[in-house]
Amino acid sequence: YDMFVLAFVERLFRPTYRKDDFVLGKKLGEGAFGVVYKVSLAKKPASKESDLVLKKATEYGAVEIWMNERVRRACSNSCADFVYGFLESSSKKKGEYWLIWRFEGEATLADLMLSKEFPYNVETIILGKIQDMPKGLGRENRIIQTIMRQLLFALDGLHSTGIVHRDIKPQNIIFSEGDRTFKIIDLGAAADLRVGINYIPKEFLLDPRYAAPEQYIMSTQTPSAPSAPVATALSPVLWQMNLPDRFDIYSTGLIFLQMAFPSLRTDSSLIQFNRQLKRCGYDLVAWRKTVEPRASPELRRGLELLDLDGGIGWELLTSMVRYKARQRTSAKAALAHPYFDREGLLTLSFMQ
Ligand code: ADP
Ligand code: MG
C-alpha cells in the first residue's frame, strides 16, 4: 500500500509531457518495435541538460514503460534515467507509446568497442584523463575490469529487483557522460518475474549473437498476444528454481570475451565463435584447447590478458559462459569474484 502511495506522490510531482513539447532531433536507432530519436524541449533553451531521448514504440511500449517506472523506483542507477512515458493518441496510428529518457551520452559500449583505441578510449572518458602507466596488457585489463564491474553492478541492481533484461549486448549499454559510468538501456524485452510480467511478442527473437543456449528462460509459456502486461504470478521460489537471471550473465560473459579479444568484436566473428563454442558443447575450456595450438597472435594476446594474476580473469569468464544456467555465476557472486579484488581504475586514480 505504501509503495503505491509513494509511487503516486512521486508521479504527481514529476513533470508530465505531451507530443508538442518535443522537437525531434537526429534518429538514434530503429528496431522492430519502435524508433528512437534525440529530442529537446520546445520551451526550454537548448542545453546539455535538456537533451532527451524519445522512443516511439508500438503497443509493446506499455510493458517497456512499466519496466522503466519500476527501475526508476527500485534501482535507478542501473539504467538510463527514465523521465516519462505516455500513450500518444493524437496520431492516426493507434496505441503509439512515447518513452522519454535523459540523453545519457553519445556512445554505447558497441561504439566504443569499435574504436582501435579500445579500451584506452574508455579509460579517458571514465577518468577524464590518461593514466601514466605504460600501455600494455596490465593496464588494458584494469580498464576492462572497471567496465565489467560497472556492468555487473547495473545487472545486479536489475536482478535484485526481479527483472531479467534478456537483451544484454554492447548496443544496449550506454556510457553516461554525466555519471561517468555505464548504464543499461532498452528494457523492451525485459521480464519482471516477481510480479509476473513476462512478455515477449511472438515476432521478437532474442538476439542470437548474445543469447544463452537455453531457449526458454522460464518454465511457463509466454502468453501469445496480450495487449497489456499479463500477470502470471511467478514467485521468488520459481525464480530460484529457474534462475532466469543467468541468461543475462551468459550475454555479459560474451561481452567480456569480446573486450578481451579484438578479433571477436565483429558480428561475423562472434557468430563464428558461437558456432565453434556450440561444437565444443558450450565448454570454453574445450574451445580453448582446440584454438590455442594454432591461435593468431591477437587471440594469444587475449588469452594472456585473461591469464594475468593467476588466470582469475579466465576463471571469471568461464564461470559466466556455461551451458547450464545453474552452473553460471550470479551478478552478485561475480562482483565478489577475486578478479575484482584489485580495484581497477579507482585505486589507480587515487594513487596518483
Ligand atoms: P532499440 O534497440 O529498440 O532501437 P534502444 O532503447 O536500444 O532501442 O535505443 C536505440 C539507441 O538509441 C541506442 O543504441 C543508443 O544509441 C540510443 N539511446 C537509447 N537510449 C539512450 C539514452 N538514454 N541516452 C543516449 N542514447 C540513448
Ligand atoms: Mg537496443
Short mmCIF file of C-alpha atoms and ligand atoms in Angstrom, two decimals:
data_model
loop_
_atom_site.label_atom_id
_atom_site.label_comp_id
_atom_site.label_asym_id
_atom_site.label_seq_id
_atom_site.Cartn_x
_atom_site.Cartn_y
_atom_site.Cartn_z
CA TYR A 1 0.00 0.00 0.00
CA ASP A 2 2.75 2.47 1.00
CA MET A 3 4.56 1.67 -2.21
CA PHE A 4 1.51 2.71 -4.22
CA VAL A 5 1.08 5.97 -2.31
CA LEU A 6 4.75 6.76 -2.78
CA ALA A 7 4.59 5.97 -6.46
CA PHE A 8 1.52 8.16 -6.83
CA VAL A 9 3.00 11.13 -5.00
CA GLU A 10 6.22 10.75 -6.91
CA ARG A 11 4.35 10.83 -10.21
CA LEU A 12 2.32 13.84 -9.15
CA PHE A 13 5.43 15.96 -8.76
CA ARG A 14 7.21 14.76 -11.84
CA PRO A 15 6.81 16.79 -14.99
CA THR A 16 4.38 15.36 -17.49
CA TYR A 17 4.76 15.91 -21.20
CA ARG A 18 2.76 15.81 -24.39
CA LYS A 19 3.64 15.34 -28.00
CA ASP A 20 4.02 19.06 -28.76
CA ASP A 21 6.60 19.59 -26.02
CA PHE A 22 9.32 17.94 -28.09
CA VAL A 23 11.45 18.99 -31.01
CA LEU A 24 12.76 15.97 -32.88
CA GLY A 25 16.50 15.70 -33.41
CA LYS A 26 18.52 13.02 -35.10
CA LYS A 27 17.42 9.41 -35.26
CA LEU A 28 19.43 7.25 -32.88
CA GLY A 29 18.03 3.84 -33.68
CA GLU A 30 15.26 1.88 -35.25
CA GLY A 31 14.12 -1.56 -34.20
CA ALA A 32 11.18 -3.79 -34.99
CA PHE A 33 9.13 -2.17 -32.23
CA GLY A 34 9.99 1.48 -32.35
CA VAL A 35 12.11 4.38 -33.48
CA VAL A 36 14.46 6.30 -31.19
CA TYR A 37 15.29 9.99 -31.55
CA LYS A 38 17.36 12.56 -29.76
CA VAL A 39 14.93 15.35 -28.81
CA SER A 40 14.90 18.64 -26.97
CA LEU A 41 12.16 20.52 -25.18
CA ALA A 42 10.38 23.12 -27.28
CA LYS A 43 10.07 25.62 -24.45
CA LYS A 44 13.49 25.38 -22.88
CA PRO A 45 16.64 26.77 -24.46
CA ALA A 46 18.80 24.00 -25.83
CA SER A 47 21.41 22.86 -23.35
CA LYS A 48 23.15 19.65 -22.49
CA GLU A 49 20.83 19.04 -19.55
CA SER A 50 17.71 19.40 -21.63
CA ASP A 51 18.75 16.81 -24.20
CA LEU A 52 16.36 13.90 -24.09
CA VAL A 53 15.78 10.63 -25.89
CA LEU A 54 12.39 9.68 -27.29
CA LYS A 55 11.31 6.20 -28.25
CA LYS A 56 8.13 5.96 -30.27
CA ALA A 57 7.07 2.42 -29.60
CA THR A 58 4.33 0.12 -30.78
CA GLU A 59 1.77 -1.38 -28.42
CA TYR A 60 4.56 -3.24 -26.62
CA GLY A 61 5.75 0.11 -25.34
CA ALA A 62 3.30 -0.31 -22.46
CA VAL A 63 5.46 -3.05 -20.96
CA GLU A 64 8.61 -1.03 -21.53
CA ILE A 65 7.11 1.95 -19.68
CA TRP A 66 6.14 -0.35 -16.84
CA MET A 67 9.69 -1.74 -16.60
CA ASN A 68 11.24 1.72 -16.66
CA GLU A 69 8.90 3.00 -13.94
CA ARG A 70 9.85 0.06 -11.79
CA VAL A 71 13.56 0.51 -12.40
CA ARG A 72 13.49 4.21 -11.55
CA ARG A 73 11.95 3.40 -8.19
CA ALA A 74 13.90 0.26 -7.32
CA CYS A 75 17.34 0.51 -8.95
CA SER A 76 17.64 3.85 -10.70
CA ASN A 77 21.42 3.68 -11.05
CA SER A 78 21.30 0.57 -13.20
CA CYS A 79 19.60 2.08 -16.22
CA ALA A 80 19.35 5.30 -18.18
CA ASP A 81 17.28 7.94 -16.33
CA PHE A 82 13.67 7.48 -17.31
CA VAL A 83 11.70 10.72 -17.43
CA TYR A 84 8.19 9.90 -18.60
CA GLY A 85 6.09 7.57 -20.69
CA PHE A 86 2.65 8.04 -22.17
CA LEU A 87 0.19 6.85 -24.74
CA GLU A 88 0.26 9.19 -27.72
CA SER A 89 -3.24 9.07 -29.06
CA SER A 90 -3.40 12.12 -31.33
CA SER A 91 -1.65 10.33 -34.18
CA LYS A 92 -3.51 8.16 -36.65
CA LYS A 93 -1.74 5.02 -35.57
CA LYS A 94 -3.48 3.56 -32.58
CA GLY A 95 -1.53 2.82 -29.46
CA GLU A 96 1.76 4.54 -30.05
CA TYR A 97 3.65 4.82 -26.79
CA TRP A 98 6.18 7.56 -26.24
CA LEU A 99 9.01 6.97 -23.81
CA ILE A 100 11.36 9.74 -22.67
CA TRP A 101 14.78 9.39 -21.07
CA ARG A 102 17.58 11.74 -20.24
CA PHE A 103 20.16 11.77 -23.03
CA GLU A 104 22.99 9.98 -21.24
CA GLY A 105 25.72 10.35 -23.83
CA GLU A 106 26.83 9.84 -27.39
CA ALA A 107 28.40 6.41 -27.13
CA THR A 108 27.25 2.89 -26.42
CA LEU A 109 29.76 0.23 -25.45
CA ALA A 110 29.36 -1.07 -29.02
CA ASP A 111 30.53 2.29 -30.42
CA LEU A 112 33.46 2.39 -28.01
CA MET A 113 34.48 -1.18 -28.78
CA LEU A 114 34.57 -0.41 -32.49
CA SER A 115 37.44 2.01 -31.97
CA LYS A 116 41.02 0.88 -32.48
CA GLU A 117 41.79 2.70 -29.22
CA PHE A 118 39.58 0.44 -27.11
CA PRO A 119 39.89 0.06 -24.13
CA TYR A 120 42.02 3.21 -23.76
CA ASN A 121 39.19 5.38 -25.11
CA VAL A 122 37.07 4.19 -22.19
CA GLU A 123 39.80 4.95 -19.68
CA THR A 124 39.83 8.55 -20.88
CA ILE A 125 36.08 9.03 -20.54
CA ILE A 126 35.80 7.31 -17.16
CA LEU A 127 38.70 9.17 -15.57
CA GLY A 128 38.69 12.31 -17.67
CA LYS A 129 42.43 11.86 -18.09
CA ILE A 130 45.02 9.39 -19.23
CA GLN A 131 46.86 7.08 -16.84
CA ASP A 132 50.51 7.50 -16.62
CA MET A 133 51.16 3.83 -16.65
CA PRO A 134 52.75 2.23 -19.71
CA LYS A 135 50.30 0.90 -22.27
CA GLY A 136 50.05 -2.86 -22.20
CA LEU A 137 48.08 -5.86 -21.06
CA GLY A 138 48.03 -4.96 -17.37
CA ARG A 139 46.58 -1.54 -17.99
CA GLU A 140 44.05 -2.83 -20.51
CA ASN A 141 42.98 -5.48 -18.01
CA ARG A 142 42.36 -2.77 -15.41
CA ILE A 143 40.10 -0.87 -17.76
CA ILE A 144 38.16 -3.96 -18.82
CA GLN A 145 37.84 -4.90 -15.16
CA THR A 146 36.30 -1.49 -14.42
CA ILE A 147 33.81 -1.85 -17.28
CA MET A 148 32.89 -5.36 -16.14
CA ARG A 149 32.38 -4.18 -12.58
CA GLN A 150 30.07 -1.38 -13.71
CA LEU A 151 28.13 -3.76 -15.93
CA LEU A 152 27.70 -6.38 -13.24
CA PHE A 153 26.74 -3.72 -10.72
CA ALA A 154 23.98 -2.47 -13.00
CA LEU A 155 22.87 -6.03 -13.73
CA ASP A 156 22.84 -6.95 -10.04
CA GLY A 157 20.52 -3.99 -9.44
CA LEU A 158 18.10 -5.23 -12.08
CA HIS A 159 18.23 -8.84 -10.94
CA SER A 160 17.78 -7.93 -7.28
CA THR A 161 14.67 -6.05 -8.34
CA GLY A 162 13.41 -9.18 -10.07
CA ILE A 163 13.98 -8.03 -13.62
CA VAL A 164 15.75 -10.04 -16.30
CA HIS A 165 16.84 -7.92 -19.24
CA ARG A 166 17.15 -10.63 -21.92
CA ASP A 167 18.82 -8.38 -24.47
CA ILE A 168 22.16 -7.54 -22.88
CA LYS A 169 24.63 -6.57 -25.61
CA PRO A 170 27.10 -3.73 -26.21
CA GLN A 171 24.46 -1.83 -28.23
CA ASN A 172 22.24 -1.73 -25.15
CA ILE A 173 24.89 -0.35 -22.81
CA ILE A 174 25.24 3.41 -22.82
CA PHE A 175 28.07 5.44 -21.34
CA SER A 176 26.54 8.11 -19.13
CA GLU A 177 28.71 11.20 -19.56
CA GLY A 178 27.13 12.86 -16.54
CA ASP A 179 27.69 9.97 -14.15
CA ARG A 180 30.86 8.68 -15.83
CA THR A 181 29.58 5.16 -15.76
CA PHE A 182 27.99 2.54 -17.98
CA LYS A 183 24.23 2.03 -17.73
CA ILE A 184 21.83 -0.45 -19.23
CA ILE A 185 19.20 0.67 -21.75
CA ASP A 186 16.40 -0.90 -23.77
CA LEU A 187 14.06 -2.78 -21.44
CA GLY A 188 11.92 -3.71 -24.43
CA ALA A 189 12.47 -7.43 -23.94
CA ALA A 190 12.75 -7.42 -20.16
CA ALA A 191 10.70 -9.62 -17.86
CA ASP A 192 9.65 -8.87 -14.31
CA LEU A 193 9.41 -12.18 -12.61
CA ARG A 194 8.32 -11.11 -9.15
CA VAL A 195 5.15 -9.51 -10.43
CA GLY A 196 4.93 -11.93 -13.29
CA ILE A 197 5.14 -9.53 -16.15
CA ASN A 198 6.78 -11.58 -18.78
CA TYR A 199 6.01 -10.80 -22.28
CA ILE A 200 7.95 -11.21 -25.46
CA PRO A 201 5.82 -10.74 -28.55
CA LYS A 202 5.86 -13.66 -30.92
CA GLU A 203 7.78 -11.75 -33.54
CA PHE A 204 10.54 -10.92 -31.11
CA LEU A 205 13.63 -13.07 -31.38
CA LEU A 206 16.23 -12.93 -28.67
CA ASP A 207 19.40 -11.60 -30.28
CA PRO A 208 21.11 -14.81 -31.39
CA ARG A 209 24.55 -13.23 -31.14
CA TYR A 210 24.37 -12.83 -27.37
CA ALA A 211 21.65 -15.32 -26.35
CA ALA A 212 22.40 -18.16 -23.98
CA PRO A 213 21.73 -21.65 -25.33
CA GLU A 214 18.54 -22.15 -23.34
CA GLN A 215 15.60 -21.06 -25.45
CA TYR A 216 13.07 -20.56 -22.71
CA ILE A 217 14.26 -18.86 -19.60
CA MET A 218 11.24 -19.88 -17.58
CA SER A 219 9.18 -22.99 -17.42
CA THR A 220 5.98 -21.08 -18.02
CA GLN A 221 4.92 -20.37 -21.57
CA THR A 222 4.86 -16.83 -22.83
CA PRO A 223 1.28 -15.78 -23.49
CA SER A 224 0.56 -15.44 -27.18
CA ALA A 225 -0.69 -11.92 -27.82
CA PRO A 226 -1.97 -9.87 -24.90
CA SER A 227 -2.39 -6.15 -25.41
CA ALA A 228 -1.34 -5.33 -21.86
CA PRO A 229 1.14 -6.82 -19.37
CA VAL A 230 -0.02 -10.22 -18.27
CA ALA A 231 0.31 -11.40 -14.72
CA THR A 232 1.36 -15.00 -14.36
CA ALA A 233 2.05 -14.93 -10.63
CA LEU A 234 5.61 -16.19 -10.55
CA SER A 235 7.03 -16.45 -7.09
CA PRO A 236 10.60 -15.90 -5.90
CA VAL A 237 10.67 -19.64 -5.43
CA LEU A 238 10.24 -20.12 -9.15
CA TRP A 239 12.92 -17.53 -9.73
CA GLN A 240 15.26 -19.64 -7.60
CA MET A 241 14.37 -22.80 -9.47
CA ASN A 242 14.71 -21.44 -12.96
CA LEU A 243 17.50 -18.90 -12.42
CA PRO A 244 16.38 -16.75 -15.38
CA ASP A 245 18.92 -14.08 -14.43
CA ARG A 246 21.67 -16.38 -15.67
CA PHE A 247 20.53 -15.68 -19.20
CA ASP A 248 21.88 -12.13 -18.83
CA ILE A 249 25.05 -13.47 -17.22
CA TYR A 250 25.82 -15.53 -20.32
CA SER A 251 25.39 -12.45 -22.54
CA THR A 252 27.61 -10.42 -20.21
CA GLY A 253 30.23 -13.15 -20.42
CA LEU A 254 30.23 -12.83 -24.21
CA ILE A 255 30.81 -9.08 -23.84
CA PHE A 256 33.75 -9.81 -21.52
CA LEU A 257 35.11 -12.16 -24.19
CA GLN A 258 34.75 -9.51 -26.91
CA MET A 259 36.55 -6.97 -24.77
CA ALA A 260 39.46 -9.36 -24.25
CA PHE A 261 39.63 -10.47 -27.90
CA PRO A 262 39.51 -7.71 -30.51
CA SER A 263 39.15 -10.37 -33.19
CA LEU A 264 35.72 -11.35 -31.79
CA ARG A 265 34.24 -7.87 -31.96
CA THR A 266 32.65 -8.07 -35.40
CA ASP A 267 29.26 -9.70 -35.88
CA SER A 268 30.60 -12.31 -38.25
CA SER A 269 33.45 -13.34 -35.95
CA LEU A 270 31.12 -13.53 -32.94
CA ILE A 271 28.71 -15.71 -34.90
CA GLN A 272 31.59 -17.91 -35.95
CA PHE A 273 32.78 -18.11 -32.34
CA ASN A 274 29.28 -19.13 -31.24
CA ARG A 275 29.33 -21.94 -33.77
CA GLN A 276 32.73 -23.14 -32.51
CA LEU A 277 31.58 -22.96 -28.91
CA LYS A 278 28.43 -24.92 -29.69
CA ARG A 279 30.56 -27.60 -31.33
CA CYS A 280 32.56 -27.76 -28.09
CA GLY A 281 29.36 -28.31 -26.10
CA TYR A 282 29.49 -24.71 -24.83
CA ASP A 283 32.63 -25.62 -22.90
CA LEU A 284 35.07 -22.70 -23.01
CA VAL A 285 37.93 -24.83 -21.71
CA ALA A 286 37.40 -27.27 -24.57
CA TRP A 287 37.17 -24.34 -27.01
CA ARG A 288 40.48 -23.01 -25.74
CA LYS A 289 42.12 -26.40 -26.24
CA THR A 290 41.02 -26.50 -29.86
CA VAL A 291 42.05 -22.95 -30.78
CA GLU A 292 45.16 -22.37 -28.67
CA PRO A 293 47.62 -24.53 -30.63
CA ARG A 294 47.03 -22.53 -33.85
CA ALA A 295 45.99 -19.25 -32.29
CA SER A 296 46.71 -15.95 -34.02
CA PRO A 297 48.97 -13.52 -32.11
CA GLU A 298 45.83 -11.47 -31.39
CA LEU A 299 43.98 -14.41 -29.89
CA ARG A 300 47.04 -15.37 -27.88
CA ARG A 301 47.23 -11.84 -26.53
CA GLY A 302 43.61 -12.02 -25.34
CA LEU A 303 44.29 -15.28 -23.56
CA GLU A 304 47.36 -13.71 -21.97
CA LEU A 305 45.22 -10.86 -20.67
CA LEU A 306 42.74 -13.27 -19.11
CA ASP A 307 45.63 -15.31 -17.67
CA LEU A 308 47.05 -12.36 -15.73
CA ASP A 309 47.15 -12.69 -11.92
CA GLY A 310 46.98 -16.46 -11.96
CA GLY A 311 44.20 -16.61 -14.54
CA ILE A 312 41.45 -15.03 -12.43
CA GLY A 313 40.00 -13.25 -15.46
CA TRP A 314 39.76 -16.52 -17.35
CA GLU A 315 38.23 -18.11 -14.25
CA LEU A 316 35.54 -15.42 -14.07
CA LEU A 317 34.83 -15.69 -17.79
CA THR A 318 34.40 -19.46 -17.63
CA SER A 319 32.06 -19.10 -14.65
CA MET A 320 29.78 -16.88 -16.75
CA VAL A 321 29.76 -18.65 -20.09
CA ARG A 322 28.48 -22.14 -19.35
CA TYR A 323 25.87 -24.34 -20.96
CA LYS A 324 23.80 -24.91 -17.85
CA ALA A 325 22.22 -21.82 -16.33
CA ARG A 326 22.58 -23.15 -12.82
CA GLN A 327 26.30 -23.59 -13.23
CA ARG A 328 26.74 -19.94 -14.18
CA THR A 329 27.62 -17.42 -11.50
CA SER A 330 25.14 -14.70 -10.49
CA ALA A 331 25.81 -10.98 -10.90
CA LYS A 332 26.22 -10.59 -7.15
CA ALA A 333 28.61 -13.53 -6.85
CA ALA A 334 30.58 -12.30 -9.85
CA LEU A 335 31.10 -8.92 -8.17
CA ALA A 336 32.65 -10.74 -5.22
CA HIS A 337 34.97 -12.71 -7.53
CA PRO A 338 38.72 -12.27 -6.84
CA TYR A 339 39.06 -10.76 -10.34
CA PHE A 340 37.73 -7.56 -8.83
CA ASP A 341 39.94 -7.62 -5.74
CA ARG A 342 42.33 -5.21 -7.31
CA GLU A 343 40.29 -2.14 -7.53
CA GLY A 344 40.96 -1.18 -11.11
CA LEU A 345 40.85 2.40 -12.24
CA LEU A 346 39.52 3.81 -8.99
CA THR A 347 42.56 2.82 -6.97
CA LEU A 348 44.82 3.86 -9.77
CA SER A 349 43.39 7.35 -9.88
CA PHE A 350 43.69 7.73 -6.11
CA MET A 351 47.30 6.62 -6.16
CA GLN A 352 48.34 9.43 -8.46
P1 ADP B 1 16.03 -0.18 -29.92
O1 ADP B 1 17.22 -1.08 -29.79
O2 ADP B 1 14.76 -0.85 -29.60
O3 ADP B 1 16.02 0.57 -31.22
P2 ADP B 1 17.19 1.34 -27.71
O4 ADP B 1 16.45 1.64 -26.46
O5 ADP B 1 18.27 0.32 -27.62
O6 ADP B 1 16.12 0.97 -28.82
O7 ADP B 1 17.81 2.68 -28.26
C1 ADP B 1 18.42 2.75 -29.54
C2 ADP B 1 19.70 3.56 -29.49
O8 ADP B 1 19.42 4.88 -29.03
C3 ADP B 1 20.73 3.01 -28.51
O9 ADP B 1 21.54 2.03 -29.07
C4 ADP B 1 21.52 4.27 -28.16
O10 ADP B 1 22.47 4.54 -29.15
C5 ADP B 1 20.46 5.35 -28.20
N1 ADP B 1 19.93 5.61 -26.84
C6 ADP B 1 18.89 5.00 -26.25
N2 ADP B 1 18.65 5.49 -25.01
C7 ADP B 1 19.57 6.46 -24.81
C8 ADP B 1 19.85 7.39 -23.73
N3 ADP B 1 19.14 7.38 -22.61
N4 ADP B 1 20.86 8.26 -23.90
C9 ADP B 1 21.58 8.28 -25.05
N5 ADP B 1 21.37 7.47 -26.08
C10 ADP B 1 20.38 6.55 -25.99
MG MG B 2 18.56 -1.62 -28.33
#
